[in-house]
Coordinates of C-alpha atoms and ligand atoms in Angstrom, one line a residue:
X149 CA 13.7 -20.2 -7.5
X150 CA 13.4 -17.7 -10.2
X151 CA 13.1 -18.4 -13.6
X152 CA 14.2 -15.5 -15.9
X153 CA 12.8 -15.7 -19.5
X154 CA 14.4 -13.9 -22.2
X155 CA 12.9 -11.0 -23.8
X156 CA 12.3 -12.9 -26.4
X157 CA 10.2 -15.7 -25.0
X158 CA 7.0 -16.2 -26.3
X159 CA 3.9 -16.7 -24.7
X160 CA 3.7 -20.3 -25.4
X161 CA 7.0 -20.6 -24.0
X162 CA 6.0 -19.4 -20.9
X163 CA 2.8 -21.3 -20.6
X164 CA 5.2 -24.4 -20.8
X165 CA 7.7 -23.6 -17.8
X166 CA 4.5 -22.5 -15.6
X167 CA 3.1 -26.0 -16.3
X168 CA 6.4 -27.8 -15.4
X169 CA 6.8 -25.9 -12.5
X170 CA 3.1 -26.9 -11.3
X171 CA 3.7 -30.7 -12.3
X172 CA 6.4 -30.7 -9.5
X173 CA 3.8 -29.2 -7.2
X174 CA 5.2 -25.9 -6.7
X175 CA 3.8 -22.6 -7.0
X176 CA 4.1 -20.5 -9.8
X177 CA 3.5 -16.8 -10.2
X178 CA 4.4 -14.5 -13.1
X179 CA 5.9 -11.2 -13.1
X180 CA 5.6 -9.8 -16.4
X181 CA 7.9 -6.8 -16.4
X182 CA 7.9 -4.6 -19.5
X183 CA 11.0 -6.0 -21.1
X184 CA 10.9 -9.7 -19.7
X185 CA 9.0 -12.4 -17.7
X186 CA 10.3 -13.8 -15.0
X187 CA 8.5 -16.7 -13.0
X188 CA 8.9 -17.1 -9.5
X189 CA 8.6 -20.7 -8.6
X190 CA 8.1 -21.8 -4.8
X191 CA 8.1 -25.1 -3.2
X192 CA 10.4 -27.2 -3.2
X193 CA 13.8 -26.2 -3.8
X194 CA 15.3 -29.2 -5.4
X195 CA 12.4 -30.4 -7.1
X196 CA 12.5 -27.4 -9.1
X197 CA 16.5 -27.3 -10.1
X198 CA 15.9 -30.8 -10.8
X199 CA 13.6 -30.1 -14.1
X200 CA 16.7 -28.8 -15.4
X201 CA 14.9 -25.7 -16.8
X202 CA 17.6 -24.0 -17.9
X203 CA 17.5 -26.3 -21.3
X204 CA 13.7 -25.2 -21.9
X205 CA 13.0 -22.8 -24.8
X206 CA 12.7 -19.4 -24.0
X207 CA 14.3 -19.2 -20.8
X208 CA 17.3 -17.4 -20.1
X209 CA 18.3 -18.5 -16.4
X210 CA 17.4 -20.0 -13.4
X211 CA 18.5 -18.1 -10.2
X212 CA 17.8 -18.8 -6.2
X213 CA 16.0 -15.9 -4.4
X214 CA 18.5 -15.5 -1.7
X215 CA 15.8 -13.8 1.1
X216 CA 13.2 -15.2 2.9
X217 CA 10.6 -13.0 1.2
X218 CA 10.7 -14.2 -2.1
X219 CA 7.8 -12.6 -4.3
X220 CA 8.7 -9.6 -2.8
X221 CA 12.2 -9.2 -3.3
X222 CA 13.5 -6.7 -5.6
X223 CA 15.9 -9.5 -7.6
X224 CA 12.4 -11.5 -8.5
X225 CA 11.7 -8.4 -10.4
X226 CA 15.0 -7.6 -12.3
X227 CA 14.9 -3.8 -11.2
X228 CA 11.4 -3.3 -12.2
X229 CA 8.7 -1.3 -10.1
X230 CA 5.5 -2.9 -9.9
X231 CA 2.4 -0.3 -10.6
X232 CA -1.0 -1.1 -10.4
X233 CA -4.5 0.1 -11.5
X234 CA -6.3 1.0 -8.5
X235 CA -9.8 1.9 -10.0
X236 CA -8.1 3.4 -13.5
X237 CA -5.5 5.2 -11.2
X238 CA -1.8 3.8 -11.7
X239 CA -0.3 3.8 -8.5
X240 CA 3.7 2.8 -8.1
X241 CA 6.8 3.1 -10.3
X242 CA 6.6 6.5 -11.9
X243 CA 3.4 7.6 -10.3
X244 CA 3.1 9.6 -7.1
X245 CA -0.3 8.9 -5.3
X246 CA -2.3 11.1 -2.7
X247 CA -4.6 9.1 -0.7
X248 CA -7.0 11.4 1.3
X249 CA -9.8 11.6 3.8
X250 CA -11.5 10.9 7.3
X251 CA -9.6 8.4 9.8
X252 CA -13.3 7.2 9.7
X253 CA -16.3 7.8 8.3
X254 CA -18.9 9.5 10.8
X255 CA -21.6 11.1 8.6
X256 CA -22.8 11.6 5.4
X257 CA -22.1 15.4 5.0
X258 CA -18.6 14.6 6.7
X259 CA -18.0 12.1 4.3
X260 CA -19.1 14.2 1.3
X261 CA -18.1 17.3 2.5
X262 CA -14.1 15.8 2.6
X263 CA -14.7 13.6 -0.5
X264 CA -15.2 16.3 -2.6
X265 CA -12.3 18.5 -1.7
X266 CA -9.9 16.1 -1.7
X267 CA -11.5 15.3 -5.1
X268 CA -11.0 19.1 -6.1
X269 CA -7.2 19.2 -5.0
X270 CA -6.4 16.0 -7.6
X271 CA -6.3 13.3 -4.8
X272 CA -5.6 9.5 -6.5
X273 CA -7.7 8.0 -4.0
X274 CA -10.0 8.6 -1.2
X275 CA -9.6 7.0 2.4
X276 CA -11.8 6.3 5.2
X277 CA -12.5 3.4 8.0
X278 CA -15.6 1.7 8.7
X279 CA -14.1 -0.4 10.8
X280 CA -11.8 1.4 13.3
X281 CA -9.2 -0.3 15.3
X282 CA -8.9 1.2 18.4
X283 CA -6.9 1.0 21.5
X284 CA -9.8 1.3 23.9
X285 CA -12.5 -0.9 23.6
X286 CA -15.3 1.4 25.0
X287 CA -14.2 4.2 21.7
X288 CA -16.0 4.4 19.2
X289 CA -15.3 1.3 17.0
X290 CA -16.7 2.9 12.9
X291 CA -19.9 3.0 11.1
X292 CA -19.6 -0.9 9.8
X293 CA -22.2 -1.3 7.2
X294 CA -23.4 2.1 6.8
X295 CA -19.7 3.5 6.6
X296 CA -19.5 1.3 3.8
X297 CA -22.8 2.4 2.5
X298 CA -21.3 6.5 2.3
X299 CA -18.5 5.1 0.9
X300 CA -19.9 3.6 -1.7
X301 CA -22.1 6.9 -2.5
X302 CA -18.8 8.7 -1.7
X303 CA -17.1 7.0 -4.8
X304 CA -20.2 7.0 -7.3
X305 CA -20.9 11.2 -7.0
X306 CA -16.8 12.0 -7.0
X307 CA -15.2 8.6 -8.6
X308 CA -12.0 8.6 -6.7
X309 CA -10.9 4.8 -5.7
X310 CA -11.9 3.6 -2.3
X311 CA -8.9 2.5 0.7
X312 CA -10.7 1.4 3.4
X313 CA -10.0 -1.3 6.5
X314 CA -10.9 -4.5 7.2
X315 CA -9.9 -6.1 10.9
X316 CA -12.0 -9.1 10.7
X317 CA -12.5 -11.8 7.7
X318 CA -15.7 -12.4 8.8
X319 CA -16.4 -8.5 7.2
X320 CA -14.6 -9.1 4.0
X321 CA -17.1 -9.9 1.4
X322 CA -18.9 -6.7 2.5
X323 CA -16.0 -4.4 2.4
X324 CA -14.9 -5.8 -0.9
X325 CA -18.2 -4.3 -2.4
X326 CA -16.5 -0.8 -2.1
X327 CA -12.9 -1.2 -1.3
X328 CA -10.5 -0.8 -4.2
X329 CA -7.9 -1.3 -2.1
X330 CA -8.1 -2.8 1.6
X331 CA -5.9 -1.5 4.3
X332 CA -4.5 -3.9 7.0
X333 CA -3.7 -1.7 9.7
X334 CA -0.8 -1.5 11.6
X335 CA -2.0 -4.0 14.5
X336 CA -3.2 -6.3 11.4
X337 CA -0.1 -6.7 10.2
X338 CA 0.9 -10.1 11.1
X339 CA -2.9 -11.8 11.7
X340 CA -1.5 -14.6 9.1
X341 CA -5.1 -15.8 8.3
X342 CA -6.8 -12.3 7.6
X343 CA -3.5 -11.7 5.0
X344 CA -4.2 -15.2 3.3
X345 CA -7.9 -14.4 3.3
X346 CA -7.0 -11.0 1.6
X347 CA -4.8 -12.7 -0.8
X348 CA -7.2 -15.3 -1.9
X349 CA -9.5 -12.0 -2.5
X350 CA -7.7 -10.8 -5.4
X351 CA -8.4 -7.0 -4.3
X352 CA -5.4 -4.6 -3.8
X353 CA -4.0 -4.3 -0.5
X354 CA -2.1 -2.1 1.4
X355 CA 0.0 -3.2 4.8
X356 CA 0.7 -1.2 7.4
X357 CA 4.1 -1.2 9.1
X358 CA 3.7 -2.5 12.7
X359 CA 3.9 -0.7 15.5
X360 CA 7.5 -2.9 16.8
X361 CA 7.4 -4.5 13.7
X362 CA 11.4 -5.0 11.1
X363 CA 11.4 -4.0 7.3
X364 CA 11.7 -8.1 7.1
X365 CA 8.4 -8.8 9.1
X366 CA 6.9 -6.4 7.0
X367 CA 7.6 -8.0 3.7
X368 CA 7.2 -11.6 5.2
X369 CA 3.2 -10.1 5.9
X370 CA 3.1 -8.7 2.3
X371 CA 3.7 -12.4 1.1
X372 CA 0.8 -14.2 2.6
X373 CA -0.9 -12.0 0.2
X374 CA 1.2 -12.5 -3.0
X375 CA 1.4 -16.0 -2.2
X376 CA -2.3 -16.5 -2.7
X377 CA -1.6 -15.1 -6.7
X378 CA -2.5 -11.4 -5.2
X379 CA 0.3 -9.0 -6.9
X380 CA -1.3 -5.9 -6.1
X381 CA 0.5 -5.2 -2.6
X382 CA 1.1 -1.5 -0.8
X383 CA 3.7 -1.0 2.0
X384 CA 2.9 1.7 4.6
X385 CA 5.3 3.2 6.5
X386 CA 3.4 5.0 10.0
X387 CA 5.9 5.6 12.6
X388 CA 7.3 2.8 14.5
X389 CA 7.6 2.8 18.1
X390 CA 11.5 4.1 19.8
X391 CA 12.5 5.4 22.9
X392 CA 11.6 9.3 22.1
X393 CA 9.1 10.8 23.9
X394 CA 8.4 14.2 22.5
X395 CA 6.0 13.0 19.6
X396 CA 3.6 10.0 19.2
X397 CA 5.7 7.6 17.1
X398 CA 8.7 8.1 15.2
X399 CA 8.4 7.8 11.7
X400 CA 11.0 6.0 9.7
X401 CA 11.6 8.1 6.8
X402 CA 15.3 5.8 6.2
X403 CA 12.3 3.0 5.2
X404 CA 11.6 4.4 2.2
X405 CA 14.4 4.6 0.1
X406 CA 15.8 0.9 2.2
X407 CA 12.4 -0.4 1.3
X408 CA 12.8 0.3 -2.2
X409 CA 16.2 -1.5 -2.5
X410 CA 14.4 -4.8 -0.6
X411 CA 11.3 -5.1 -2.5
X412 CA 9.3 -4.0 -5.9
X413 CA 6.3 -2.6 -4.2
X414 CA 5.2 0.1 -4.0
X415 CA 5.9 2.2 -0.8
X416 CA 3.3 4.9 0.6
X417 CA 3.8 6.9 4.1
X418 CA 1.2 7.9 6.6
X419 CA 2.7 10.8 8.3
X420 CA -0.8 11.8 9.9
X421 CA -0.7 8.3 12.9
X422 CA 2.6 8.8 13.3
X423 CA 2.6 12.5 14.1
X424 CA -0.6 12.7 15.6
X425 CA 0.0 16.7 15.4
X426 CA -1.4 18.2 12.4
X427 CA 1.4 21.0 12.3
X428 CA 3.9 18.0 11.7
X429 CA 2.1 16.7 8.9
X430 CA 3.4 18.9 5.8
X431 CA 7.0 18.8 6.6
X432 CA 6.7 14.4 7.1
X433 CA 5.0 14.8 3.9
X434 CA 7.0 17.1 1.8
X435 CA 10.2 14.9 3.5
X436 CA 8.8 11.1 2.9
X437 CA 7.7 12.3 -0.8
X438 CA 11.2 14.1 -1.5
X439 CA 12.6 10.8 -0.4
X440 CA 11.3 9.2 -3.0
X441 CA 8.0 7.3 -1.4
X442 CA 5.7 6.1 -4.3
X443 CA 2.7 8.0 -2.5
X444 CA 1.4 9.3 1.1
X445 CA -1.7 9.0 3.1
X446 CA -3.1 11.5 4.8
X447 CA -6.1 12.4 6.9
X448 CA -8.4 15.0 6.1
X449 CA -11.6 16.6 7.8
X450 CA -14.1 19.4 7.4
X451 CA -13.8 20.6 10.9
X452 CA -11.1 18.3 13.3
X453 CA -12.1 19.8 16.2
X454 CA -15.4 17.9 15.8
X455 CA -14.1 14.3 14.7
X456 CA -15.0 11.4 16.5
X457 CA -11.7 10.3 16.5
X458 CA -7.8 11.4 15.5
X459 CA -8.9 15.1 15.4
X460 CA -5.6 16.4 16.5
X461 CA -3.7 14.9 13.2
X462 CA -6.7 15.7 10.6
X463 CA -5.4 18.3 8.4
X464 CA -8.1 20.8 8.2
X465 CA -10.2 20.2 4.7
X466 CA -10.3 23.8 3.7
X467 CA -6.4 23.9 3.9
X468 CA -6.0 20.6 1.4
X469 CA -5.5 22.2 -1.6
X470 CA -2.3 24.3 -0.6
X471 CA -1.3 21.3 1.4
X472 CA -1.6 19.0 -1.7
X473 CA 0.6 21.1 -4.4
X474 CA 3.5 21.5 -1.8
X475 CA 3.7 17.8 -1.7
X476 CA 3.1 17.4 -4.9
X477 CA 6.1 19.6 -5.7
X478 CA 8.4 17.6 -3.3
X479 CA 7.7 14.3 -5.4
X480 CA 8.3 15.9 -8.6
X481 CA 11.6 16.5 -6.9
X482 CA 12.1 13.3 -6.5
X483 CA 11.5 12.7 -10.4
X484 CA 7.9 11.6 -10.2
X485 CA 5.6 11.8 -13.2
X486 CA 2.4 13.3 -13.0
X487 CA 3.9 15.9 -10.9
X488 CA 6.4 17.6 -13.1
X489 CA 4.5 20.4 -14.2
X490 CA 4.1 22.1 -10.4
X491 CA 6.2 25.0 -10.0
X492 CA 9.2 24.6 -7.7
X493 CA 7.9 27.4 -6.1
X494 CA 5.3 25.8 -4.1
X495 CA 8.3 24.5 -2.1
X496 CA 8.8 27.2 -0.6
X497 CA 8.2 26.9 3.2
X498 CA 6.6 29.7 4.7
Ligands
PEP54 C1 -5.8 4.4 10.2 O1 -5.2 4.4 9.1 O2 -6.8 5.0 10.4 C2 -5.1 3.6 11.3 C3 -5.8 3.3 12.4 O3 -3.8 3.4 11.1 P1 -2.8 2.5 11.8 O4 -3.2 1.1 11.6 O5 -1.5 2.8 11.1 O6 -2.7 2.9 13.3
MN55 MN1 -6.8 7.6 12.2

């Protein structure tokens, strides 16, 4: 159920339905959205109708959340957009964000080396893996501890906000040292006890779509976060998989504006894994942030042709900065702050 406060509720007021809804052993989690409060209350259904909030002071109505993801859902949030601060960065609503870097972290200078450009061409926040999923086992799996280690120096010398992977709870506590947000990849996305873990962790997350995974099962994953109390939850769209040969994955660009009519959260798009082409990457980019996604991820690398791993995809460091203000210049199209003052010229394809 959702309990919709008025505007004029006061905090005391609140404090009082949140009790009541605990006493009758449901879940409560706020949303405080800039002009109202609205409580999302889940347990039991009936036990909750039957406190008869509707009478309490302060609140305004009581409502069902009609889909299965509940603290998800758009309605819970009365047309808001959630935005968080990842590391002083707000990331959602208004914001566009540029997450940059390595697929994975393979040496210091490497890790530097890519940090500070991406630093140089106003990135939000810096990515890298030190734990790699990978398809083969016998591949080169990331740095672990000392990828966390360069990460950590990474974000001290150039400050940007760390996204970085966890696969396995058993690694959580030491990738929570340096992560300002932790990435769930794609294969992640519905290990039920590594979401709940990440919940209880407090620490931002961002999901990754699924390889054969629905919008629905996507949002039922981001749940097991928010469930645990954990608000601050990113959707990543990477290319699912279809019939269509002639690229790796096809990325569903229709999810982003469909996504934002589902759920508050914000929505980013990784047009690097699903292209695996680097030559594809600007035009997913300039077309995902036209379309209104709330940010896009993108790998980066001093020289691909040396990576350790996704080389073909890494846009080439030195070219990050151009790169950068022409997607920059498709958000702003799509009426994102932050963004407004770069020339429409820099749409211009060439
Ligand atoms: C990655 O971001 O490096 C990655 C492995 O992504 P995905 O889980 O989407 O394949
Ligand atoms: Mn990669």
């Amino acid at each position: 159920m959702m309990i919709v406060m008025k505007p004029t509720a006061t905090e005391e007021e609140v404090e009082a339905v949140l009790d009541r809804v605990r006493d009758a052993g449901a879940r409560a989690h706020v949303i405080n959205g800039e002009e109202l409060t609205v409580i999302g209350a889940i347990g039991d259904r009936e036990h909750v109708a039957r406190l008869g909030l509707e009478a309490s002071p302060g609140v305004d109505r009581v409502l069902p959340i009609s889909k299965p993801y509940k603290l998800a859902s758009a309605e819970i949030a009365h047309g808001q957009r959630s935005v968080f601060d990842i590391g002083g960065r707000p990331v959602g609503g208004p914001h566009f964000a540029l997450i940059a870097g390595p697929c994975t972290v393979e040496s210091r200078q490497q890790t530097l080396e890519t940090a500070r450009v991406v630093r140089d061409a106003g990135a939000t926040l810096f990515r890298g893996g030190a734990y790699k999923p990978r398809t083969s086992p016998y591949a080169f799996s990331g740095l672990g501890q000392e990828g966390l280690r360069l990460l950590a120096e990474a974000k001290a010398q150039f400050g940007l906000p760390i996204v970085t992977e966890v696969m396995d709870a058993r690694d959580l506590e030491a990738v929570l040292e340096v992560a300002d947000v932790i990435q769930v990849g794609a294969r992640n996305m519905q290990n039920y006890t590594l979401l709940t873990e990440i919940g209880r962790s407090g620490c931002p997350a961002m999901i990754k779509r699924g390889l054969a995974s629905t919008l629905e099962e996507l949002l039922m994953a981001s749940e097991y976060i928010l469930k645990e109390g954990n608000e601050s939850v990113m959707l990543c769209e990477r290319g699912i998989r279809t019939f269509e040969t002639a690229y790796r994955f096809t990325l569903d660009l229709m999810a982003v504006p469909v996504l934002k009519e589902m759920t508050h959260l914000p929505v980013i798009v990784d047009p690097s894994h699903a292209a695996g082409r680097r030559d594809l990457v600007l035009p997913l980019s300039m077309a995902a942030a036209a379309a209104g996604a709330d940010g896009i991820i993108v790998e980066v690398h001093p020289a691909p042709d040396e990576a350790i791993c996704d080389g073909p995809q890494q846009l080439v460091a030195a070219e990050f900065g151009a790169y950068a203000d022409r997607v920059r210049a498709a958000a702003a199209l799509a009426g994102k702050l932050d963004t407004e003052s770069i020339a429409s010229e820099t749409l211009q394809l060439t």
